[in-house]
Short mmCIF file of C-alpha atoms in Angstrom, two decimals:
data_model
loop_
_atom_site.label_atom_id
_atom_site.label_comp_id
_atom_site.label_asym_id
_atom_site.label_seq_id
_atom_site.Cartn_x
_atom_site.Cartn_y
_atom_site.Cartn_z
CA UNK Y 20 22.12 16.13 -26.77
CA UNK Y 21 20.58 12.89 -25.51
CA UNK Y 22 18.12 13.20 -22.61
CA UNK Y 23 19.12 12.34 -19.08
CA UNK Y 24 18.11 8.85 -18.03
CA UNK Y 25 16.38 8.02 -14.76
CA UNK Y 26 15.67 4.57 -13.34
CA UNK Y 27 12.80 4.24 -10.85
CA UNK Y 28 12.06 1.22 -8.67
CA UNK Y 29 8.44 1.25 -7.56
CA UNK Y 30 7.39 3.18 -10.67
CA UNK Y 31 3.85 1.73 -10.55
CA UNK Y 32 3.19 3.10 -7.06
CA UNK Y 33 1.85 6.49 -6.03
CA UNK Y 34 5.23 8.23 -5.80
CA UNK Y 35 6.68 6.41 -8.80
CA UNK Y 36 3.86 7.52 -11.06
CA UNK Y 37 4.09 11.17 -9.99
CA UNK Y 38 7.88 11.11 -10.31
CA UNK Y 39 7.76 9.53 -13.78
CA UNK Y 40 5.27 12.17 -14.87
CA UNK Y 41 7.46 14.93 -13.44
CA UNK Y 42 10.67 13.66 -15.05
CA UNK Y 43 9.05 13.09 -18.45
CA UNK Y 44 7.82 16.68 -18.41
CA UNK Y 45 11.44 17.73 -17.88
CA UNK Y 46 12.58 15.75 -20.92
CA UNK Y 47 14.05 12.71 -19.18
CA UNK Y 48 14.17 9.22 -20.60
CA UNK Y 49 12.47 7.30 -17.81
CA UNK Y 50 12.96 3.61 -17.06
CA UNK Y 51 10.98 1.72 -14.47
CA UNK Y 52 11.53 -1.60 -12.71
CA UNK Y 53 8.33 -3.66 -12.46
CA UNK Y 54 7.67 -7.06 -10.92
CA UNK Y 55 6.00 -9.72 -12.98
CA UNK Y 56 2.45 -10.41 -11.76
CA UNK Y 57 -0.52 -12.36 -13.06
CA UNK Y 58 -2.39 -9.09 -13.61
CA UNK Y 59 -1.10 -5.77 -14.90
CA UNK Y 60 -0.63 -3.19 -12.15
CA UNK Y 61 0.44 -0.28 -14.33
CA UNK Y 62 -2.83 1.66 -14.03
CA UNK Y 63 -1.17 4.71 -12.45
CA UNK Y 64 1.34 5.12 -15.28
CA UNK Y 65 -0.73 3.97 -18.27
CA UNK Y 66 -1.94 7.56 -18.96
CA UNK Y 67 1.69 8.67 -19.39
CA UNK Y 68 1.88 6.83 -22.69
CA UNK Y 69 -0.97 8.96 -24.01
CA UNK Y 70 0.58 12.34 -23.24
CA UNK Y 71 1.84 14.17 -26.35
CA UNK Y 72 5.33 14.97 -25.07
CA UNK Y 73 6.09 11.27 -24.63
CA UNK Y 74 5.68 10.41 -28.33
CA UNK Y 75 4.02 6.99 -28.09
CA UNK Y 76 5.92 6.11 -24.94
CA UNK Y 77 9.40 6.00 -26.43
CA UNK Y 78 10.74 7.96 -23.44
CA UNK Y 79 9.11 5.63 -20.90
CA UNK Y 80 10.37 2.07 -20.77
CA UNK Y 81 9.59 -0.68 -18.27
CA UNK Y 82 11.90 -3.54 -17.31
CA UNK Y 83 11.08 -6.69 -15.39
CA UNK Y 84 13.06 -6.87 -12.17
CA UNK Y 85 12.69 -7.27 -8.44
CA UNK Y 86 14.42 -5.84 -5.38
CA UNK Y 87 14.55 -9.42 -4.12
CA UNK Y 88 16.61 -10.53 -7.14
CA UNK Y 89 20.09 -9.02 -7.41
CA UNK Y 90 20.77 -10.47 -10.86
CA UNK Y 91 17.74 -8.71 -12.35
CA UNK Y 92 18.81 -5.40 -10.81
CA UNK Y 93 22.31 -5.73 -12.21
CA UNK Y 94 20.92 -6.62 -15.64
CA UNK Y 95 18.61 -3.59 -15.74
CA UNK Y 96 21.29 -1.19 -14.50
CA UNK Y 97 23.75 -2.48 -17.08
CA UNK Y 98 21.20 -2.07 -19.87
CA UNK Y 99 20.06 1.43 -18.89
CA UNK Y 100 23.23 2.99 -17.35
CA UNK Y 101 21.11 5.70 -15.70
CA UNK Y 102 22.18 9.18 -14.67
CA UNK Y 103 19.83 9.07 -11.69
CA UNK Y 104 18.36 6.17 -9.70
CA UNK Y 105 15.29 6.63 -7.49
CA UNK Y 106 14.73 3.72 -5.09
CA UNK Y 107 11.01 3.95 -4.29
CA UNK Y 108 10.13 0.24 -4.37
CA UNK Y 109 8.89 -1.24 -1.08
CA UNK Y 110 6.27 -3.16 0.84
CA UNK Y 111 5.22 0.18 2.26
CA UNK Y 112 2.19 -0.58 4.43
CA UNK Y 113 3.24 -0.28 8.07
CA UNK Y 114 0.44 -2.41 9.55
CA UNK Y 115 0.99 -5.15 6.96
CA UNK Y 116 4.70 -5.24 7.81
CA UNK Y 117 3.79 -6.81 11.18
CA UNK Y 118 2.11 -9.66 9.27
CA UNK Y 119 4.91 -10.15 6.71
CA UNK Y 120 8.03 -8.92 8.54
CA UNK Y 121 10.52 -11.13 6.72
CA UNK Y 122 9.26 -10.16 3.26
CA UNK Y 123 9.09 -6.47 4.22
CA UNK Y 124 12.63 -6.48 5.58
CA UNK Y 125 13.97 -8.33 2.55
CA UNK Y 126 12.46 -5.93 0.00
CA UNK Y 127 12.87 -2.66 1.90
CA UNK Y 128 16.18 -3.30 3.63
CA UNK Y 129 18.14 -5.96 1.78
CA UNK Y 130 16.61 -4.78 -1.51
CA UNK Y 131 18.38 -1.45 -1.07
CA UNK Y 132 21.63 -3.30 -0.38
CA UNK Y 133 21.18 -5.34 -3.57
CA UNK Y 134 20.66 -2.19 -5.60
CA UNK Y 135 23.67 -0.40 -4.15
CA UNK Y 136 25.87 -3.47 -4.57
CA UNK Y 137 24.72 -3.91 -8.17
CA UNK Y 138 25.88 -0.37 -8.95
CA UNK Y 139 29.15 -0.92 -7.13
CA UNK Y 140 29.89 -4.18 -8.94
CA UNK Y 141 29.14 -2.55 -12.30
CA UNK Y 142 31.45 0.33 -11.47
CA UNK Y 143 28.77 3.00 -12.03
CA UNK Y 144 27.91 5.90 -9.74
CA UNK Y 145 24.64 7.51 -10.82
CA UNK Y 146 23.07 9.99 -8.45
CA UNK Y 147 21.04 7.85 -6.06
CA UNK Y 148 17.88 8.71 -4.16
CA UNK Y 149 16.82 6.56 -1.22
CA UNK Y 150 13.20 6.85 -0.10
CA UNK Y 151 13.53 7.13 3.65
CA UNK Y 152 10.47 7.52 5.87
CA UNK Y 153 9.22 9.53 8.82
CA UNK Y 154 8.26 6.15 10.34
CA UNK Y 155 11.97 5.80 11.17
CA UNK Y 156 11.42 8.31 14.01
CA UNK Y 157 8.71 6.10 15.55
CA UNK Y 158 8.66 6.82 19.26
CA UNK Y 159 9.83 10.35 18.63
CA UNK Y 160 12.81 11.68 20.58
CA UNK Y 161 12.16 15.33 19.67
CA UNK Y 162 9.35 17.47 18.25
CA UNK Y 163 9.56 18.47 15.47
CA UNK Y 164 11.78 15.86 13.81
CA UNK Y 165 14.77 17.05 11.80
CA UNK Y 166 17.66 15.39 9.98
CA UNK Y 167 19.48 15.21 13.34
CA UNK Y 168 16.68 13.59 15.37
CA UNK Y 169 17.57 10.02 16.47
CA UNK Y 170 15.56 7.18 14.95
CA UNK Y 171 13.37 4.94 17.13
CA UNK Y 172 11.50 2.64 14.68
CA UNK Y 173 8.28 0.95 15.84
CA UNK Y 174 7.51 -1.55 13.07
CA UNK Y 175 9.33 -4.05 10.84
CA UNK Y 176 8.84 -1.58 7.97
CA UNK Y 177 10.45 1.25 9.91
CA UNK Y 178 13.33 -0.97 11.09
CA UNK Y 179 14.02 -1.96 7.49
CA UNK Y 180 13.89 1.69 6.40
CA UNK Y 181 16.45 2.64 9.07
CA UNK Y 182 18.76 -0.10 7.76
CA UNK Y 183 18.34 1.11 4.16
CA UNK Y 184 18.88 4.73 5.21
CA UNK Y 185 22.08 4.05 7.14
CA UNK Y 186 23.33 1.75 4.40
CA UNK Y 187 22.89 4.55 1.86
CA UNK Y 188 24.84 6.91 4.11
CA UNK Y 189 27.53 4.24 4.48
CA UNK Y 190 27.92 3.79 0.72
CA UNK Y 191 28.14 7.57 0.34
CA UNK Y 192 30.89 7.78 2.94
CA UNK Y 193 32.71 4.54 2.11
CA UNK Y 194 32.62 4.51 -1.70
CA UNK Y 195 31.87 8.10 -2.63
CA UNK Y 196 28.41 7.34 -3.97
CA UNK Y 197 26.41 10.53 -4.72
CA UNK Y 198 23.57 9.10 -2.64
CA UNK Y 199 20.92 11.15 -0.84
CA UNK Y 200 18.09 10.16 1.49
CA UNK Y 201 14.77 11.95 1.47
CA UNK Y 202 13.07 11.46 4.84
CA UNK Y 203 9.53 11.95 3.59
CA UNK Y 204 6.67 12.47 5.98
CA UNK Y 205 3.21 11.19 5.06
CA UNK Y 206 2.24 12.22 1.56
CA UNK Y 207 -1.09 11.40 -0.03
CA UNK Y 208 -3.03 11.86 -3.27
CA UNK Y 209 -5.89 10.38 -5.29
CA UNK Y 210 -3.34 7.74 -6.38
CA UNK Y 211 -2.72 6.53 -2.81
CA UNK Y 212 -3.36 2.83 -2.25
CA UNK Y 213 -6.83 2.11 -0.92
CA UNK Y 214 -5.56 0.28 2.17
CA UNK Y 215 -3.84 3.42 3.53
CA UNK Y 216 -5.94 5.30 6.08
CA UNK Y 217 -6.35 8.58 4.19
CA UNK Y 218 -7.54 6.88 1.01
CA UNK Y 219 -9.60 4.44 3.05
CA UNK Y 220 -11.40 7.46 4.51
CA UNK Y 221 -12.05 9.28 1.23
CA UNK Y 222 -12.93 6.09 -0.62
CA UNK Y 223 -15.29 4.91 2.13
CA UNK Y 224 -17.01 8.24 2.74
CA UNK Y 225 -17.61 8.89 -0.96
CA UNK Y 226 -19.11 5.42 -1.38
CA UNK Y 227 -21.34 6.11 1.62
CA UNK Y 228 -22.28 9.42 0.01
CA UNK Y 229 -23.54 7.72 -3.17
CA UNK Y 230 -25.15 4.84 -1.25
CA UNK Y 231 -22.92 1.96 -2.28
CA UNK Y 232 -21.47 1.46 1.23
CA UNK Y 233 -23.01 1.82 4.68
CA UNK Y 234 -20.16 1.89 7.20
CA UNK Y 235 -16.44 2.56 7.45
CA UNK Y 236 -14.17 0.67 9.87
CA UNK Y 237 -10.99 2.41 11.02
CA UNK Y 238 -8.29 1.91 13.65
CA UNK Y 239 -6.58 4.57 15.76
CA UNK Y 240 -8.20 7.99 15.21
CA UNK Y 241 -5.84 9.82 17.57
CA UNK Y 242 -2.59 9.27 15.65
CA UNK Y 243 -1.17 12.58 14.42
CA UNK Y 244 0.64 12.91 11.12
CA UNK Y 245 2.32 15.55 8.96
CA UNK Y 246 0.39 15.15 5.68
CA UNK Y 247 1.39 16.63 2.31
CA UNK Y 248 0.68 16.10 -1.38
CA UNK Y 249 2.71 13.40 -3.15
CA UNK Y 250 2.99 15.52 -6.29
CA UNK Y 251 4.86 18.18 -4.29
CA UNK Y 252 7.15 15.64 -2.67
CA UNK Y 253 8.49 14.09 -5.88
CA UNK Y 254 9.78 17.53 -6.88
CA UNK Y 255 11.82 17.49 -3.67
CA UNK Y 256 13.29 14.12 -4.69
CA UNK Y 257 14.40 15.59 -8.01
CA UNK Y 258 15.83 18.72 -6.39
CA UNK Y 259 18.04 16.53 -4.18
CA UNK Y 260 19.47 14.91 -7.30
CA UNK Y 261 20.39 18.32 -8.74
CA UNK Y 262 22.70 19.23 -5.85
CA UNK Y 263 26.48 19.06 -6.23
CA UNK Y 264 26.85 17.43 -2.81
CA UNK Y 265 24.68 14.48 -1.74
CA UNK Y 266 22.91 14.90 1.60
CA UNK Y 267 19.79 13.93 3.57
CA UNK Y 268 16.65 16.03 3.85
CA UNK Y 269 13.38 16.00 5.78
CA UNK Y 270 10.46 16.66 3.44
CA UNK Y 271 7.32 17.71 5.32
CA UNK Y 272 4.76 20.48 5.73
CA UNK Y 273 5.60 21.38 9.33
CA UNK Y 274 1.96 20.85 10.38
CA UNK Y 275 0.37 17.92 12.16
CA UNK Y 276 -3.24 16.69 12.02
CA UNK Y 277 -4.94 13.69 13.60
CA UNK Y 278 -6.64 10.91 11.69
CA UNK Y 279 -9.89 12.12 13.23
CA UNK Y 280 -9.27 15.62 11.88
CA UNK Y 281 -8.71 14.20 8.39
CA UNK Y 282 -11.98 12.30 8.82
CA UNK Y 283 -13.85 15.39 10.05
CA UNK Y 284 -12.64 17.60 7.17
CA UNK Y 285 -13.52 14.95 4.58
CA UNK Y 286 -16.97 14.30 6.09
CA UNK Y 287 -17.78 18.01 6.33
CA UNK Y 288 -16.75 18.53 2.71
CA UNK Y 289 -19.07 15.68 1.68
CA UNK Y 290 -21.85 16.87 4.04
CA UNK Y 291 -21.82 13.66 6.08
CA UNK Y 292 -22.02 12.93 9.82
CA UNK Y 293 -18.98 10.71 10.26
CA UNK Y 294 -19.97 9.60 13.76
CA UNK Y 295 -23.05 7.91 12.30
CA UNK Y 296 -21.10 5.78 9.83
CA UNK Y 297 -17.60 5.18 11.28
CA UNK Y 298 -16.73 2.33 13.63
CA UNK Y 299 -13.39 1.52 15.25
CA UNK Y 300 -12.03 -1.95 14.61
CA UNK Y 301 -9.10 -3.24 16.73
CA UNK Y 302 -7.95 -5.35 13.79
CA UNK Y 303 -6.68 -2.13 12.21
CA UNK Y 304 -4.52 -1.20 15.20
CA UNK Y 305 -0.74 -1.67 15.16
CA UNK Y 306 1.01 -3.73 17.88
CA UNK Y 307 3.20 -0.66 18.51
CA UNK Y 308 1.70 2.70 17.57
CA UNK Y 309 3.46 5.85 16.37
CA UNK Y 310 1.51 8.64 18.06
CA UNK Y 311 2.97 11.82 16.59
CA UNK Y 312 5.03 12.71 13.53
CA UNK Y 313 5.86 16.34 12.76
CA UNK Y 314 8.63 17.24 10.35
CA UNK Y 315 10.95 20.23 10.25
CA UNK Y 316 11.50 20.98 6.53
CA UNK Y 317 13.63 24.09 7.10
CA UNK Y 318 16.78 22.52 5.59
CA UNK Y 319 14.92 21.55 2.41
CA UNK Y 320 13.56 25.09 2.14
CA UNK Y 321 16.98 26.65 2.74
CA UNK Y 322 19.12 24.39 0.53
CA UNK Y 323 16.71 23.06 -2.10
CA UNK Y 324 14.33 25.99 -2.25
CA UNK Y 325 11.47 23.53 -1.77
CA UNK Y 326 8.13 24.27 -0.14
CA UNK Y 327 4.78 22.42 -0.30
CA UNK Y 328 2.08 24.01 -2.44
CA UNK Y 329 -1.04 22.04 -1.39
CA UNK Y 330 -2.61 22.72 2.02
CA UNK Y 331 -4.03 20.06 4.31
CA UNK Y 332 -7.63 21.00 3.47
CA UNK Y 333 -6.76 21.27 -0.20
CA UNK Y 334 -5.33 17.75 -0.10
CA UNK Y 335 -8.40 16.30 1.63
CA UNK Y 336 -10.74 17.99 -0.83
CA UNK Y 337 -8.67 16.88 -3.83
CA UNK Y 338 -8.90 13.27 -2.69
CA UNK Y 339 -12.63 13.55 -1.94
CA UNK Y 340 -13.34 15.02 -5.38
CA UNK Y 341 -11.43 12.24 -7.15
CA UNK Y 342 -13.01 9.45 -5.10
CA UNK Y 343 -16.51 10.91 -5.38
CA UNK Y 344 -16.17 10.83 -9.17
CA UNK Y 345 -14.93 7.24 -8.92
CA UNK Y 346 -17.80 6.22 -6.62
CA UNK Y 347 -20.34 7.79 -8.95
CA UNK Y 348 -18.78 5.97 -11.89
CA UNK Y 349 -19.04 2.67 -10.03
CA UNK Y 350 -22.79 3.24 -9.53
CA UNK Y 351 -23.48 3.53 -13.26
#
């Protein structure tokens, strides 16, 4: 029997790399869509070619394509004919979306439309996963936030995600697409991009610890988020694709912690006084802030049997350990 085939947009990102690793371990043939760039950005997935179960990478294949280019998406889909499609590609930095709103909206919102339309025009209906975001709740209308909580987006990124989410629901209801949306709350890891606040904290504090950096500039320390481990969350994505009926699910821990608390836990673990090295810089503030995000994952637990395995403190310590090793390596 030939292995199931999965196509992942955004395979070189944090979630894409964990998902590819997860699917390969389950025997999938994994295909990823990558944008052409002047430098290779496959660092997160390069180790997958070295793992013994992949057999020299024959079960992991990359294809040039772009969510801004419908013809490339149609070409890749026609070549792969996947059983499952995971749409993780995005300009995913919320603060940056205020600086490049048109690009963010085109990739995140219209990019999802291009992908869905490419499948429709080809006449294929693979199971489809749309990466929705807790940022869609924005100025929250209820605490905690569930699948039934109204959206109130507060950034171009979040507005684009709402469009992509509702579009996915529309294609499910209009054309019978087996399309599900995972409304993922903040999820972090040592593979998180260094311009996201959690990784900025662990990267900065570990460099301060080894003496290669003196200060760390941050924005709003009072924002509260529901933080989990990205490796746990990709399992939830896969579990959605194994259901007979497509649906939408909140994926979260059900706990909320402030940015300052993340900072305090990381600094204490590294034996640092964060108040002596951290400054607040208004350049890192958003024009419209999202103060509190707290997810209700009870539906995912009930239907998917999914629960997070990594605690908040465990996540912070995991990231500190990885970045301390990296900072020490940089000093050699």
